[in-house]
mmCIF file of C-alpha atoms and ligand atoms in Angstrom:
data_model
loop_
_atom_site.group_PDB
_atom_site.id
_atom_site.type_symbol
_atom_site.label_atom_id
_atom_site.label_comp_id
_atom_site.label_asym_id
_atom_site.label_seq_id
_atom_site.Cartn_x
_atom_site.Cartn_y
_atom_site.Cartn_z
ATOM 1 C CA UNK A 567 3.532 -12.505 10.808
ATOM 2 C CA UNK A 568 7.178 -10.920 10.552
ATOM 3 C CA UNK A 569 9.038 -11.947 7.637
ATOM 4 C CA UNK A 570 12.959 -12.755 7.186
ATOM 5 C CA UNK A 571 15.295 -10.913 5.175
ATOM 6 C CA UNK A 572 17.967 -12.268 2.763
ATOM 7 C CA UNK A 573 21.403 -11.458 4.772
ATOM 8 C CA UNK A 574 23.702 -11.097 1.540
ATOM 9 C CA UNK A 575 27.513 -11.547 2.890
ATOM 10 C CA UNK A 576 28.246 -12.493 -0.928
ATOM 11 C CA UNK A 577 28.827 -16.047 -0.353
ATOM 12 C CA UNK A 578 26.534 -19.541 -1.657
ATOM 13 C CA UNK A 579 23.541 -19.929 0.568
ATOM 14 C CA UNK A 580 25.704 -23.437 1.412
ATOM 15 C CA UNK A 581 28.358 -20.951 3.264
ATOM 16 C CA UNK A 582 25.671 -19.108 5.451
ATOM 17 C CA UNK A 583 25.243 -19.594 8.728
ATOM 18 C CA UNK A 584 21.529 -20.889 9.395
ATOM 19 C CA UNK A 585 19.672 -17.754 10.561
ATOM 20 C CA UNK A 586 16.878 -15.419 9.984
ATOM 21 C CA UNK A 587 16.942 -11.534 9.998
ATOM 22 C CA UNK A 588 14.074 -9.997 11.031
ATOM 23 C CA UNK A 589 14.510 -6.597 11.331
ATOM 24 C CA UNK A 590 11.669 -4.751 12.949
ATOM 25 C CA UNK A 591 10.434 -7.485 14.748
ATOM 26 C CA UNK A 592 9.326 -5.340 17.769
ATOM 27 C CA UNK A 593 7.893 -1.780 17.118
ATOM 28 C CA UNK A 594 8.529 1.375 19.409
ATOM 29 C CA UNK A 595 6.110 1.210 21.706
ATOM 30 C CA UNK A 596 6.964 -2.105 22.101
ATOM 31 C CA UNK A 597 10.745 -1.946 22.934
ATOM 32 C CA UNK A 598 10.111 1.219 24.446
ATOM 33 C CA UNK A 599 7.650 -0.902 27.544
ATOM 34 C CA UNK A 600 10.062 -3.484 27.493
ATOM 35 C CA UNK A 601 13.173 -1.118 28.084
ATOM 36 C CA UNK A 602 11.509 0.777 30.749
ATOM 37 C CA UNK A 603 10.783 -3.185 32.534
ATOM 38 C CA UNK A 604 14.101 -3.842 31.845
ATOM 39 C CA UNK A 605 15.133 -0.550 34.016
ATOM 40 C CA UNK A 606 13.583 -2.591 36.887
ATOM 41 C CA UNK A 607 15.746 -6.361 36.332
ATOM 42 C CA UNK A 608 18.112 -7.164 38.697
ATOM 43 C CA UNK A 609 21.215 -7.219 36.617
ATOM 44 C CA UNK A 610 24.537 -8.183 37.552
ATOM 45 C CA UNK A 611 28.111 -8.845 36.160
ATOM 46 C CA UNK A 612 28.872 -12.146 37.960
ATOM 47 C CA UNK A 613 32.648 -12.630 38.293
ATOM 48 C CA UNK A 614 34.896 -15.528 36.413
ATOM 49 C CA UNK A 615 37.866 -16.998 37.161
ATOM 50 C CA UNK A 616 40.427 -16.356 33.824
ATOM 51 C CA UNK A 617 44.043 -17.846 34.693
ATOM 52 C CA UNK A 618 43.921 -17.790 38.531
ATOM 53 C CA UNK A 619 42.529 -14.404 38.542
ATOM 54 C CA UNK A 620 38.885 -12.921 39.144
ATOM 55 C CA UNK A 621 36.838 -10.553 36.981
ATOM 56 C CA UNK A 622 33.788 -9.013 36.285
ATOM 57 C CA UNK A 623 32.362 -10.030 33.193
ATOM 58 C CA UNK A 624 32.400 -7.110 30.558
ATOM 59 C CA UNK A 625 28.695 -7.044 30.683
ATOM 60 C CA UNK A 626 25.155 -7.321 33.326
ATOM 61 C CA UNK A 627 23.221 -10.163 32.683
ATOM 62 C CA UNK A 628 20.238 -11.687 33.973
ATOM 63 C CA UNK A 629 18.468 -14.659 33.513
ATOM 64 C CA UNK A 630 14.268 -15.727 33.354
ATOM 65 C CA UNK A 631 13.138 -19.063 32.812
ATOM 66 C CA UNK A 632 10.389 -21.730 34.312
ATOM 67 C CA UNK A 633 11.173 -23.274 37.079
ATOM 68 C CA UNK A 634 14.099 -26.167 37.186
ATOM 69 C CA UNK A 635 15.256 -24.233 34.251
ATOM 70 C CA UNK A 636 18.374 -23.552 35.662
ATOM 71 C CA UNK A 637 21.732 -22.494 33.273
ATOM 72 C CA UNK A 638 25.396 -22.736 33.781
ATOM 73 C CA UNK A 639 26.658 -19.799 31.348
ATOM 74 C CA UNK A 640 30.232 -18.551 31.396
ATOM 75 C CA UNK A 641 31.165 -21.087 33.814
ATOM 76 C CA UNK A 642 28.626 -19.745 36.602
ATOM 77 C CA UNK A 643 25.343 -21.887 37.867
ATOM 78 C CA UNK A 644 22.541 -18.929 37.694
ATOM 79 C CA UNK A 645 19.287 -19.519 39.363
ATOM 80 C CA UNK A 646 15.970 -19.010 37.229
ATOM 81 C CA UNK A 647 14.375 -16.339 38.625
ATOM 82 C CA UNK A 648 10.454 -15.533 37.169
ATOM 83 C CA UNK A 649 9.364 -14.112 34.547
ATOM 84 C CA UNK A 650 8.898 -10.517 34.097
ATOM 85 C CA UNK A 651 5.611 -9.648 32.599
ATOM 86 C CA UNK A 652 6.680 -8.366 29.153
ATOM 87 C CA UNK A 653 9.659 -10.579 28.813
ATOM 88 C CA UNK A 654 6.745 -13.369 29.083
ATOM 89 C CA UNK A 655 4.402 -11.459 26.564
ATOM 90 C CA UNK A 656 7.453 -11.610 23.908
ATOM 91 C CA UNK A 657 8.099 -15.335 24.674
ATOM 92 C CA UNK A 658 4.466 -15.432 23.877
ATOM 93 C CA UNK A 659 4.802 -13.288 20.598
ATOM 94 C CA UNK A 660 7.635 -15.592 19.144
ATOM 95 C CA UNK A 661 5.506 -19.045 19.832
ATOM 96 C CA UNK A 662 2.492 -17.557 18.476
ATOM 97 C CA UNK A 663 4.149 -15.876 15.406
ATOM 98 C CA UNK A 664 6.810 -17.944 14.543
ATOM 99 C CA UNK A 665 6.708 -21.206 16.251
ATOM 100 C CA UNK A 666 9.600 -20.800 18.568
ATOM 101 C CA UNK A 667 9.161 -22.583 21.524
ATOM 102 C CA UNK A 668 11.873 -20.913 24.519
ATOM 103 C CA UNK A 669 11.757 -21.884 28.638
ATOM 104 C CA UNK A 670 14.133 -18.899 29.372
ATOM 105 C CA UNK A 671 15.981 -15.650 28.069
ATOM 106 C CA UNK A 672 19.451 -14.466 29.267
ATOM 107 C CA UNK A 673 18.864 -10.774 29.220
ATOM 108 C CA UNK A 674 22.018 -8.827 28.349
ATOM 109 C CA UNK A 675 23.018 -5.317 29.150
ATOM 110 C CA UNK A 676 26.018 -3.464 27.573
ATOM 111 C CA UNK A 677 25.772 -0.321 29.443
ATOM 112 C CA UNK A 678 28.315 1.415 27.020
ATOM 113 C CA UNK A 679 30.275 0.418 23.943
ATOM 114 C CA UNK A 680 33.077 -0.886 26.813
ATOM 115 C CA UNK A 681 30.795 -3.813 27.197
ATOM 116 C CA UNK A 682 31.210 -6.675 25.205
ATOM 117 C CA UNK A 683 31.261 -10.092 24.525
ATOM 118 C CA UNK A 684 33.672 -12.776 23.458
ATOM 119 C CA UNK A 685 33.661 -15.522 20.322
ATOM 120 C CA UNK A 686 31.472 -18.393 21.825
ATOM 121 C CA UNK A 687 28.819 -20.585 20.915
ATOM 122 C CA UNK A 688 25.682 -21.511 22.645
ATOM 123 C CA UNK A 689 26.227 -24.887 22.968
ATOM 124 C CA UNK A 690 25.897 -25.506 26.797
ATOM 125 C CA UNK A 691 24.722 -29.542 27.571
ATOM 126 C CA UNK A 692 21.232 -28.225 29.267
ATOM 127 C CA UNK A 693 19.981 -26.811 26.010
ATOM 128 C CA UNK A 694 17.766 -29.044 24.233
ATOM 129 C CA UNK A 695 19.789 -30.667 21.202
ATOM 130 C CA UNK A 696 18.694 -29.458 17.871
ATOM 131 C CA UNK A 697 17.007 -26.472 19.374
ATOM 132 C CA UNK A 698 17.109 -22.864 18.060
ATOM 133 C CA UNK A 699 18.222 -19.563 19.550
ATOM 134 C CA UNK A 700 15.911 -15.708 19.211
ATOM 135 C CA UNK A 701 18.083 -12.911 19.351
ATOM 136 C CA UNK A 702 16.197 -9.148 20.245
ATOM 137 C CA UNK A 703 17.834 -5.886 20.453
ATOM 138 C CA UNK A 704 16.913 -2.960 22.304
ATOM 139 C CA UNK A 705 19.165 0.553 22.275
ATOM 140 C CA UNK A 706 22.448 0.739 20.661
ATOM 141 C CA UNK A 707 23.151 -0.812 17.430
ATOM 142 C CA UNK A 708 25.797 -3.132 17.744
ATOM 143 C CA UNK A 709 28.276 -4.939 15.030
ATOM 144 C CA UNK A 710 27.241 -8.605 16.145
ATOM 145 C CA UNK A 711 30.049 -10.976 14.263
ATOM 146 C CA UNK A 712 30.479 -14.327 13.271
ATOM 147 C CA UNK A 713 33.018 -16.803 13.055
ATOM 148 C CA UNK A 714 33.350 -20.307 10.903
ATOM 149 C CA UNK A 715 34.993 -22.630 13.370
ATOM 150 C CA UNK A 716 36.827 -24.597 10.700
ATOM 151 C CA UNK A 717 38.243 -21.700 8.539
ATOM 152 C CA UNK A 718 38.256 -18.699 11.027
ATOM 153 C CA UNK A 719 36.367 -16.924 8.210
ATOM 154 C CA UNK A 720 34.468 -14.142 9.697
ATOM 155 C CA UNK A 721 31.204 -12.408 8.634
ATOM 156 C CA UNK A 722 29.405 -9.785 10.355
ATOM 157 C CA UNK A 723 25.811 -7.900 10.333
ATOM 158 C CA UNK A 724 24.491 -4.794 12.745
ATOM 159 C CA UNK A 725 21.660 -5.380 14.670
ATOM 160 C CA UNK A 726 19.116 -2.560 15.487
ATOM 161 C CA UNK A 727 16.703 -2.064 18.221
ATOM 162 C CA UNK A 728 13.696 -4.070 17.578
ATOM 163 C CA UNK A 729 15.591 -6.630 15.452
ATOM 164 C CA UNK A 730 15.071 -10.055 15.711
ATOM 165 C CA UNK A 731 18.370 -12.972 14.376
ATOM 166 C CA UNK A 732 16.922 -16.581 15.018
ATOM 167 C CA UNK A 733 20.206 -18.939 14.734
ATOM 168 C CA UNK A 734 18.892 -22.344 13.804
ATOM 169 C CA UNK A 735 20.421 -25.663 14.998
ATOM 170 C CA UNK A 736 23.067 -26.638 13.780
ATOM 171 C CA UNK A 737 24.520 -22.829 13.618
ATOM 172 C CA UNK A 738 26.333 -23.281 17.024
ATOM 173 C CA UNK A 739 28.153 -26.504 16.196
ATOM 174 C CA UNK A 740 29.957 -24.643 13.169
ATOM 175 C CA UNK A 741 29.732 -20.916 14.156
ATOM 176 C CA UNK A 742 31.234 -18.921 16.910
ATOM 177 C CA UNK A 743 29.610 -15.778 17.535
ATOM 178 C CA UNK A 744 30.109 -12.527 19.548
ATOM 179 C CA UNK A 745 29.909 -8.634 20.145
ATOM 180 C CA UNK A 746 33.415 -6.578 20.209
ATOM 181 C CA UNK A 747 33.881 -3.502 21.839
ATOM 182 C CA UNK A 748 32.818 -0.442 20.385
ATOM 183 C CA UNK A 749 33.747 3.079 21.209
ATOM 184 C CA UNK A 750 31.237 5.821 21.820
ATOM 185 C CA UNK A 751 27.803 3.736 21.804
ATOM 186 C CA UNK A 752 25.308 4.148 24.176
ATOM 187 C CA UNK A 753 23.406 1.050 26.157
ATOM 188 C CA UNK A 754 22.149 -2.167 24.542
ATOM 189 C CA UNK A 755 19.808 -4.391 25.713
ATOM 190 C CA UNK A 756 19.634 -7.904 24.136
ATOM 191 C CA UNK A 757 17.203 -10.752 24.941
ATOM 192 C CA UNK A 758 18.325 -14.480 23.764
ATOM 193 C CA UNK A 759 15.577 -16.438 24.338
ATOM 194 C CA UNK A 760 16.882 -20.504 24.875
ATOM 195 C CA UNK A 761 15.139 -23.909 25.443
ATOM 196 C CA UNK A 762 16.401 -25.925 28.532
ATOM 197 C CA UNK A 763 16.195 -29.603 29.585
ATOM 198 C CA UNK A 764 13.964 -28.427 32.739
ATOM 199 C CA UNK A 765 16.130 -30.147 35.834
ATOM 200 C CA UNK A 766 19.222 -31.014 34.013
ATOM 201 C CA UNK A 767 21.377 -29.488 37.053
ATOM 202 C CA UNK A 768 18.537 -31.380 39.398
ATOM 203 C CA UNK A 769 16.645 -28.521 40.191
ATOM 204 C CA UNK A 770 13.311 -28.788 41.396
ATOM 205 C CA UNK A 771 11.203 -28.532 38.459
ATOM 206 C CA UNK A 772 7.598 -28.294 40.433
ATOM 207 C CA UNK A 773 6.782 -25.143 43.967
ATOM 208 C CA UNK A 774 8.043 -22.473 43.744
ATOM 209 C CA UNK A 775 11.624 -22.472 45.507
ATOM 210 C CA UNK A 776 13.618 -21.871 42.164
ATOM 211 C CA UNK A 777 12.534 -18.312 41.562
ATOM 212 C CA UNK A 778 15.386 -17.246 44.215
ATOM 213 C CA UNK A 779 17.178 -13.815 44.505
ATOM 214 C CA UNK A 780 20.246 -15.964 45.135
ATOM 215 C CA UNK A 781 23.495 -14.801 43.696
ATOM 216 C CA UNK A 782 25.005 -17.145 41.102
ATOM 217 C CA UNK A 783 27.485 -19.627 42.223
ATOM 218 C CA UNK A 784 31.312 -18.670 41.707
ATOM 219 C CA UNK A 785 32.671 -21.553 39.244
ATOM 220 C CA UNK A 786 36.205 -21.630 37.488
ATOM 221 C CA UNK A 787 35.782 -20.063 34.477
ATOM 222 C CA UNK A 788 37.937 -20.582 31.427
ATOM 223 C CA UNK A 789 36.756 -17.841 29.118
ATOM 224 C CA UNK A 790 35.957 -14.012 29.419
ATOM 225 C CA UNK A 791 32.625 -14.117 27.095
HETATM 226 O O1 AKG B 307 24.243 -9.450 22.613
HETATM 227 C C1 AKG B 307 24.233 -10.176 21.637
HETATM 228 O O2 AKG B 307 23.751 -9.839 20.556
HETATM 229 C C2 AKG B 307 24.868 -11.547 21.725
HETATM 230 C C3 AKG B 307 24.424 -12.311 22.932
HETATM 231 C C4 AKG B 307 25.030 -13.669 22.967
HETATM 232 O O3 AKG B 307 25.859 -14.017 22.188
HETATM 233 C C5 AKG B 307 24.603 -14.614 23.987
HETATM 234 O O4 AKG B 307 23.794 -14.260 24.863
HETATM 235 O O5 AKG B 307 25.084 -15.757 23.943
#
């Protein structure tokens, strides 16, 4: 059983953001079989619309989660395709280990310190209210930072390959949180694995139709996250 550290930003525990640090929550051989799946996912960078115009997200992404589990994330309906085997053995891993229950994970790629992503929180109506968030890295360490909605005050921590940040309900109703650009890093990998209202966008929730190749919807997009 992995425990959490202490993150120490040198504020009262009543200022933290609720999360736990876990670093070393996967060991090598561990992200290094899960990397070399990941090689094999069929990533893309879905376009949004920001002001009339259309772009590439700065980032791949792909997403895995039981069927009817369908997401809308950055504006765009994506399809639940199945899960890969190891992505399913590390849902597994955080149940059994640490009681987090998850129906899908948004796999994120930042093939280069160009990638990024933008202040948000994960606060989309399908997840289940209350719910938490589990955060792994694989590859490049990244600066991931955080922002207090109310006071703009901004705190920051790197993750590592193999680390693990829970963010605990209600962390996204008071914290925004992203991953800025940084120059000369190689690729990242990050799994965020969620909990969905199975069917919320009236999916099928039973067969087997869901697990579709289909690309994601094109949706207006407000934000470039
Ligand atoms: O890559 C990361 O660490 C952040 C991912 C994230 O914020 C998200 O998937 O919502």
């Amino acid at each position: 059983m992995s425990k959490g550290v202490q993150l120490d930003f040198g504020l009262g525990d009543a200022e933290l953001p609720p999360m736990t640090y876990i670093p070393g929550f996967l060991d090598q051989a561990r992200q290094d079989a899960l990397w070399a799946e990941a090689g094999r996912y069929p990533f893309e960078s879905p376009s949004i619309r920001v002001y009339g115009k259309w772009h590439p997200i700065p980032r791949q992404q792909v997403w895995f989660a039981d069927p009817g589990c369908d997401y809308v994330y950055s504006s765009l309906l994506v399809k639940a395709l199945p899960w890969p085997p190891l992505a399913a053995r590390l849902r597994a891993k955080l149940e059994r280990e640490l009681g987090f229950v998850s129906n899908g994970v948004l796999v994120n790629r930042y093939r280069s310190g160009e990638d990024a992503m933008g202040f948000h929180s994960d606060d989309e109506p399908e997840l289940v209210p209350g719910s938490d968030i589990a955060s792994i890295t694989l590859g490049a360490s990244r600066e991931f930072v955080l922002k207090d909605k109310l006071t703009g005050r901004r705190l920051s921590l790197v993750l590592n390959s193999g680390d693990l940040l829970l963010m605990h309900h209600p962390m996204q109703q008071h914290w925004q949180h992203g991953l800025p650009r940084c120059k000369g890093v190689g690729e990242r990998l990050n799994f965020t694995f969620r909990l969905l209202t199975p069917g919320f966008h009236g999916t099928a929730i039973h067969g087997t139709a869901s697990g579709s190749a289909e690309r994601p919807a094109k949706l207006t997009g407000k934000i470039d996250r």
